[in-house]
Amino acid sequence: MAKLEATDFELIVNPIDGEPTRAWVLEKIADPEVVGACIMHGQPSDKIDREFLDAASPNLKVVSTFSVGFDHIDVPYANSKGIKIGHTPGVLSNAVADTTVMLVLMTMRRVEEGIRLIKDNEWPNLPWAPFVMCGPAIGHPNLTIGFLGFGRISECVVERLLAFTSKSAPPTILYSNSRARDNQAEIDAEFSSRFGVTVRRAEKDEVAAQSDIVIVLCSQSPATIDLVNAEFLKKMKKTAVLINAARGPIVNSEDLAAALDAGEIFGAGLDVITGEPKVYADHPLVKHPKCVVIPHMGSADYDTRNAMADLCVSNAIAGVTGQPLIAEVKV
Amino acid sequence: MAKLEATDFELIVNPIDGEPTRAWVLEKIADPEVVGACIMHGQPSDKIDREFLDAASPNLKVVSTFSVGFDHIDVPYANSKGIKIGHTPGVLSNAVADTTVMLVLMTMRRVEEGIRLIKDNEWPNLPWAPFVMCGPAIGHPNLTIGFLGFGRISECVVERLLAFTSKSAPPTILYSNSRARDNQAEIDAEFSSRFGVTVRRAEKDEVAAQSDIVIVLCSQSPATIDLVNAEFLKKMKKTAVLINAARGPIVNSEDLAAALDAGEIFGAGLDVITGEPKVYADHPLVKHPKCVVIPHMGSADYDTRNAMADLCVSNAIAGVTGQPLIAEVKV
């Protein structure tokens, strides 16, 4: 806010302590004096769709989202009207990677079951035997760690996971992404040498079949919705875990619940889930002892949210003053 | 079991699928043909106290515990009877360090609150604003991480945490332990250079006052019971978290609950708690939204428990065949 207030622009700020109504957003955005907008992703009123863009001031130059994801924005339509879209990549990579690794550990080590057991007053009845409440070891030799999507956040995840994995028999990293970059071989070699492990692009079926840990970190797009479905889950190892720290719809919830019921995989850890935030205690995945669900907290640390706010505002100021955005969405 | 069965010794094995009764243990251990015993720590029948040792066969040479901790064993009294005590240090360091780091992340990032919110059907009502459900960043510049007790497990924790902390402004490591080793300065310098951070021994009051993360990993002894009490907690930063992955009684539960209520610290993560396993849903710390409690799962991965079993059995076989134990408890 201080950065915005230091400009010469007049500010229109959501007057309520909470989410603005869609009607308020559409009314304000129509004001022809409006040249830029900062929006909070995650609110139902956040959709930058045709309705929003058609209602908007003809002088609107930029919409800056407080998020790295932009699946709530019709970017081509905005661009066709000369409106640039800013987002906040990079600054949240560390925080999301922290959350991802936490979910890997929680899922492998059955923390959801452990917490429930205490709350269900079952701890006194837990027999003490060597393998009670055990899970697969993250330090197990020659693990395979698979990624769907392999960008900045995934690299940060690898860096963290290598502090936990076996030093004498390090893991292999497989990843699948929608298109190989031109210098893919070079990038993989650089990455392998930086981390001292083998990093290799693979088909998603191989990622499913080989991995002990599957981590979803790709963008949501029509091509990635339901990427993890019954077919994918059936190919996974029974001892493997699935982590989704990207967007809910990339993993099919019904198929995941069925796979957990059938013991097709060991467990799942979800920071995101289809239908959020309208997800309740009776949701099959929230109820499932083999699944831990947290409420989309991937980037929720103070430093990261401050950095996101700063980048969001900087994008907006750049857009309205005719400068290149610090981080513009290009599709 | 295979390793034990390969010996010439006759085996007496707990016949029930669960914990043996104390009466069964005392009856069997009295048999003068018994020369060694392997015991599972964590069972109420596990106490190797005067009653057990006075009842035991005069030919008992070794008791081998399936644990690194030995607070359930009267070691001096056993030794005075010529009975050696074996335990399982080292092999569980990685697994306990994994759990410790997981609890650090869960506590800083308010996962207990996040999980409850979903189960209480509150996710749809969660306002989306930049700092909702945020916690302190583990990547924050110049963190101080404090340890009570600084042995093998703590070193493994440091190694892991450094994958998450700031690279440009790395953390300082403080630790307090009961007695400085003779070559303490040398050990600290070696450790500092290995990890590229400052590692320094401090009084426990300084650990309390300076640390953003306080990690309890010392042994339980009369000197460490209630080490973390009201006085210690009041000295801590309001933004700091407390993790106990050692033994429950080292942290005073009533004092911790009061400190959380008063907002004297940010949160707590406990793998262990006084009175376990008789700890129920209405326990003030289990109920507290700022506290995550898991049921003593620190070493609960398959590889670790296999390695502990192997070391436990190896200690017993060494003891009964008159060889030095692989890992003998010395007090």
mmCIF file of C-alpha atoms in Angstrom, chain B residues 77-265:
data_model
loop_
_atom_site.group_PDB
_atom_site.id
_atom_site.type_symbol
_atom_site.label_atom_id
_atom_site.label_comp_id
_atom_site.label_asym_id
_atom_site.label_seq_id
_atom_site.Cartn_x
_atom_site.Cartn_y
_atom_site.Cartn_z
ATOM 1 C CA TYR B 77 21.968 -51.150 39.061
ATOM 2 C CA ALA B 78 22.140 -53.456 36.023
ATOM 3 C CA ASN B 79 25.867 -52.832 35.681
ATOM 4 C CA SER B 80 26.376 -53.456 39.407
ATOM 5 C CA LYS B 81 24.987 -56.938 38.769
ATOM 6 C CA GLY B 82 27.303 -57.455 35.802
ATOM 7 C CA ILE B 83 24.515 -56.968 33.267
ATOM 8 C CA LYS B 84 25.415 -54.918 30.194
ATOM 9 C CA ILE B 85 22.825 -52.672 28.558
ATOM 10 C CA GLY B 86 22.732 -52.377 24.750
ATOM 11 C CA HIS B 87 20.842 -49.728 22.797
ATOM 12 C CA THR B 88 20.460 -48.524 19.191
ATOM 13 C CA PRO B 89 22.102 -45.133 18.693
ATOM 14 C CA GLY B 90 23.051 -43.786 15.275
ATOM 15 C CA VAL B 91 20.720 -45.879 13.150
ATOM 16 C CA LEU B 92 17.682 -43.749 13.924
ATOM 17 C CA SER B 93 19.336 -40.335 13.612
ATOM 18 C CA ASN B 94 18.175 -39.750 10.047
ATOM 19 C CA ALA B 95 14.571 -40.789 10.669
ATOM 20 C CA VAL B 96 14.257 -38.684 13.829
ATOM 21 C CA ALA B 97 15.863 -35.734 12.028
ATOM 22 C CA ASP B 98 13.312 -36.138 9.192
ATOM 23 C CA THR B 99 10.478 -36.030 11.731
ATOM 24 C CA THR B 100 12.002 -33.053 13.541
ATOM 25 C CA VAL B 101 12.290 -30.962 10.378
ATOM 26 C CA MET B 102 8.753 -31.954 9.371
ATOM 27 C CA LEU B 103 7.506 -30.692 12.765
ATOM 28 C CA VAL B 104 9.450 -27.434 12.339
ATOM 29 C CA LEU B 105 7.744 -26.825 8.993
ATOM 30 C CA MET B 106 4.301 -27.901 10.249
ATOM 31 C CA THR B 107 4.549 -25.617 13.274
ATOM 32 C CA MET B 108 5.888 -22.543 11.483
ATOM 33 C CA ARG B 109 3.304 -22.936 8.721
ATOM 34 C CA ARG B 110 0.315 -23.586 11.018
ATOM 35 C CA VAL B 111 -0.651 -26.929 9.518
ATOM 36 C CA GLU B 112 -2.585 -28.090 12.586
ATOM 37 C CA GLU B 113 -4.827 -25.022 12.278
ATOM 38 C CA GLY B 114 -5.124 -25.547 8.537
ATOM 39 C CA ILE B 115 -6.211 -29.180 8.857
ATOM 40 C CA ARG B 116 -8.737 -28.324 11.602
ATOM 41 C CA LEU B 117 -10.201 -25.504 9.584
ATOM 42 C CA ILE B 118 -11.103 -27.926 6.788
ATOM 43 C CA LYS B 119 -12.481 -30.543 9.197
ATOM 44 C CA ASP B 120 -14.546 -27.843 10.929
ATOM 45 C CA ASN B 121 -16.070 -26.891 7.534
ATOM 46 C CA GLU B 122 -14.518 -23.440 7.810
ATOM 47 C CA TRP B 123 -12.523 -23.367 4.572
ATOM 48 C CA PRO B 124 -15.298 -21.644 2.575
ATOM 49 C CA ASN B 125 -15.409 -18.889 5.201
ATOM 50 C CA LEU B 126 -11.664 -18.260 5.214
ATOM 51 C CA PRO B 127 -11.191 -14.732 3.880
ATOM 52 C CA TRP B 128 -8.510 -14.460 1.254
ATOM 53 C CA ALA B 129 -6.171 -11.718 2.324
ATOM 54 C CA PRO B 130 -2.389 -11.608 2.021
ATOM 55 C CA PHE B 131 -1.512 -12.687 5.554
ATOM 56 C CA VAL B 132 -4.358 -15.084 6.368
ATOM 57 C CA MET B 133 -2.954 -18.361 7.768
ATOM 58 C CA CYS B 134 0.615 -17.126 7.311
ATOM 59 C CA GLY B 135 3.505 -18.100 9.524
ATOM 60 C CA PRO B 136 7.139 -17.083 9.847
ATOM 61 C CA ALA B 137 9.323 -17.964 6.853
ATOM 62 C CA ILE B 138 12.012 -20.570 7.386
ATOM 63 C CA GLY B 139 13.976 -18.743 4.670
ATOM 64 C CA HIS B 140 13.965 -15.476 6.672
ATOM 65 C CA PRO B 141 17.421 -13.825 6.783
ATOM 66 C CA ASN B 142 19.687 -14.388 9.789
ATOM 67 C CA LEU B 143 17.524 -16.876 11.692
ATOM 68 C CA THR B 144 18.804 -18.304 14.949
ATOM 69 C CA ILE B 145 18.193 -21.997 15.494
ATOM 70 C CA GLY B 146 18.690 -23.252 19.041
ATOM 71 C CA PHE B 147 19.171 -26.792 20.311
ATOM 72 C CA LEU B 148 18.832 -28.247 23.781
ATOM 73 C CA GLY B 149 21.179 -31.192 23.401
ATOM 74 C CA PHE B 150 23.498 -31.364 20.431
ATOM 75 C CA GLY B 151 24.441 -34.861 19.371
ATOM 76 C CA ARG B 152 24.153 -36.971 16.222
ATOM 77 C CA ILE B 153 20.442 -36.290 15.644
ATOM 78 C CA SER B 154 20.874 -32.523 15.994
ATOM 79 C CA GLU B 155 23.665 -32.572 13.421
ATOM 80 C CA CYS B 156 21.363 -34.384 10.985
ATOM 81 C CA VAL B 157 18.663 -31.785 11.692
ATOM 82 C CA VAL B 158 21.070 -28.914 10.921
ATOM 83 C CA GLU B 159 22.075 -30.544 7.650
ATOM 84 C CA ARG B 160 18.413 -30.740 6.573
ATOM 85 C CA LEU B 161 17.359 -27.304 7.813
ATOM 86 C CA LEU B 162 20.151 -25.618 5.854
ATOM 87 C CA ALA B 163 18.416 -26.708 2.640
ATOM 88 C CA PHE B 164 15.495 -24.457 3.663
ATOM 89 C CA THR B 165 17.196 -21.472 5.306
ATOM 90 C CA SER B 166 18.506 -18.323 3.632
ATOM 91 C CA LYS B 167 21.645 -18.773 1.512
ATOM 92 C CA SER B 168 22.577 -15.082 1.494
ATOM 93 C CA ALA B 169 22.018 -14.570 5.248
ATOM 94 C CA PRO B 170 22.443 -18.045 6.770
ATOM 95 C CA PRO B 171 21.277 -18.957 10.265
ATOM 96 C CA THR B 172 23.315 -19.047 13.455
ATOM 97 C CA ILE B 173 23.197 -22.308 15.413
ATOM 98 C CA LEU B 174 23.186 -22.086 19.213
ATOM 99 C CA TYR B 175 23.124 -25.082 21.490
ATOM 100 C CA SER B 176 23.090 -25.811 25.153
ATOM 101 C CA ASN B 177 24.168 -29.117 26.651
ATOM 102 C CA SER B 178 24.863 -30.357 30.132
ATOM 103 C CA ARG B 179 28.626 -30.419 29.926
ATOM 104 C CA ALA B 180 31.065 -28.972 27.426
ATOM 105 C CA ARG B 181 33.244 -31.646 25.879
ATOM 106 C CA ASP B 182 37.005 -31.177 26.429
ATOM 107 C CA ASN B 183 37.669 -30.239 22.819
ATOM 108 C CA GLN B 184 34.451 -28.239 22.492
ATOM 109 C CA ALA B 185 35.994 -25.288 20.612
ATOM 110 C CA GLU B 186 37.510 -27.646 18.070
ATOM 111 C CA ILE B 187 34.266 -29.575 17.578
ATOM 112 C CA ASP B 188 32.324 -26.341 17.064
ATOM 113 C CA ALA B 189 34.859 -25.011 14.545
ATOM 114 C CA GLU B 190 34.771 -28.267 12.576
ATOM 115 C CA PHE B 191 30.984 -28.217 12.584
ATOM 116 C CA SER B 192 30.861 -24.547 11.564
ATOM 117 C CA SER B 193 33.216 -25.117 8.652
ATOM 118 C CA ARG B 194 31.397 -28.285 7.527
ATOM 119 C CA PHE B 195 28.058 -26.503 7.389
ATOM 120 C CA GLY B 196 29.238 -22.988 6.563
ATOM 121 C CA VAL B 197 27.369 -21.481 9.512
ATOM 122 C CA THR B 198 28.284 -20.236 12.967
ATOM 123 C CA VAL B 199 27.774 -22.926 15.612
ATOM 124 C CA ARG B 200 28.185 -21.836 19.214
ATOM 125 C CA ARG B 201 27.571 -23.291 22.681
ATOM 126 C CA ALA B 202 25.438 -21.010 24.866
ATOM 127 C CA GLU B 203 23.604 -20.957 28.171
ATOM 128 C CA LYS B 204 20.054 -22.235 27.882
ATOM 129 C CA ASP B 205 18.704 -18.758 28.688
ATOM 130 C CA GLU B 206 20.471 -17.394 25.619
ATOM 131 C CA VAL B 207 19.146 -20.283 23.496
ATOM 132 C CA ALA B 208 15.639 -19.394 24.709
ATOM 133 C CA ALA B 209 15.989 -15.656 24.134
ATOM 134 C CA GLN B 210 17.761 -15.652 20.766
ATOM 135 C CA SER B 211 16.248 -18.553 18.860
ATOM 136 C CA ASP B 212 13.525 -18.410 16.210
ATOM 137 C CA ILE B 213 13.329 -22.205 16.362
ATOM 138 C CA VAL B 214 14.075 -24.130 19.589
ATOM 139 C CA ILE B 215 14.612 -27.859 19.136
ATOM 140 C CA VAL B 216 14.719 -30.231 22.107
ATOM 141 C CA LEU B 217 16.905 -33.253 21.390
ATOM 142 C CA CYS B 218 18.671 -33.964 24.702
ATOM 143 C CA SER B 219 18.419 -37.192 26.703
ATOM 144 C CA GLN B 220 15.934 -37.410 29.535
ATOM 145 C CA SER B 221 17.606 -37.394 32.948
ATOM 146 C CA PRO B 222 16.793 -35.884 36.338
ATOM 147 C CA ALA B 223 18.688 -32.783 35.152
ATOM 148 C CA THR B 224 16.623 -32.337 31.984
ATOM 149 C CA ILE B 225 13.101 -33.005 33.297
ATOM 150 C CA ASP B 226 11.129 -29.728 32.988
ATOM 151 C CA LEU B 227 14.107 -28.058 31.296
ATOM 152 C CA VAL B 228 11.539 -26.215 29.168
ATOM 153 C CA ASN B 229 9.314 -24.668 31.839
ATOM 154 C CA ALA B 230 7.419 -21.395 32.323
ATOM 155 C CA GLU B 231 10.624 -19.470 32.913
ATOM 156 C CA PHE B 232 12.266 -20.792 29.729
ATOM 157 C CA LEU B 233 9.122 -20.212 27.638
ATOM 158 C CA LYS B 234 8.751 -16.607 28.872
ATOM 159 C CA LYS B 235 12.278 -15.886 27.638
ATOM 160 C CA MET B 236 11.449 -17.129 24.122
ATOM 161 C CA LYS B 237 10.477 -14.822 21.248
ATOM 162 C CA LYS B 238 6.736 -14.455 20.603
ATOM 163 C CA THR B 239 7.421 -15.457 16.984
ATOM 164 C CA ALA B 240 9.458 -18.553 17.858
ATOM 165 C CA VAL B 241 8.462 -22.213 17.697
ATOM 166 C CA LEU B 242 9.338 -25.050 20.072
ATOM 167 C CA ILE B 243 9.900 -28.610 18.839
ATOM 168 C CA ASN B 244 10.292 -31.648 21.120
ATOM 169 C CA ALA B 245 11.550 -34.800 19.442
ATOM 170 C CA ALA B 246 13.360 -36.177 22.521
ATOM 171 C CA ARG B 247 11.305 -37.234 25.557
ATOM 172 C CA GLY B 248 8.021 -35.776 26.825
ATOM 173 C CA PRO B 249 8.997 -34.837 30.386
ATOM 174 C CA ILE B 250 11.766 -32.487 29.200
ATOM 175 C CA VAL B 251 8.989 -30.006 28.317
ATOM 176 C CA ASN B 252 6.479 -29.155 31.048
ATOM 177 C CA SER B 253 3.055 -29.636 29.399
ATOM 178 C CA GLU B 254 1.089 -27.280 31.688
ATOM 179 C CA ASP B 255 3.639 -24.511 31.217
ATOM 180 C CA LEU B 256 3.664 -25.003 27.450
ATOM 181 C CA ALA B 257 -0.142 -24.857 27.233
ATOM 182 C CA ALA B 258 -0.115 -21.650 29.301
ATOM 183 C CA ALA B 259 2.587 -20.097 27.111
ATOM 184 C CA LEU B 260 0.598 -20.930 23.956
ATOM 185 C CA ASP B 261 -2.575 -19.482 25.505
ATOM 186 C CA ALA B 262 -0.725 -16.299 26.441
ATOM 187 C CA GLY B 263 0.847 -15.977 22.976
ATOM 188 C CA GLU B 264 4.322 -16.134 24.511
ATOM 189 C CA ILE B 265 5.494 -18.322 21.604
#
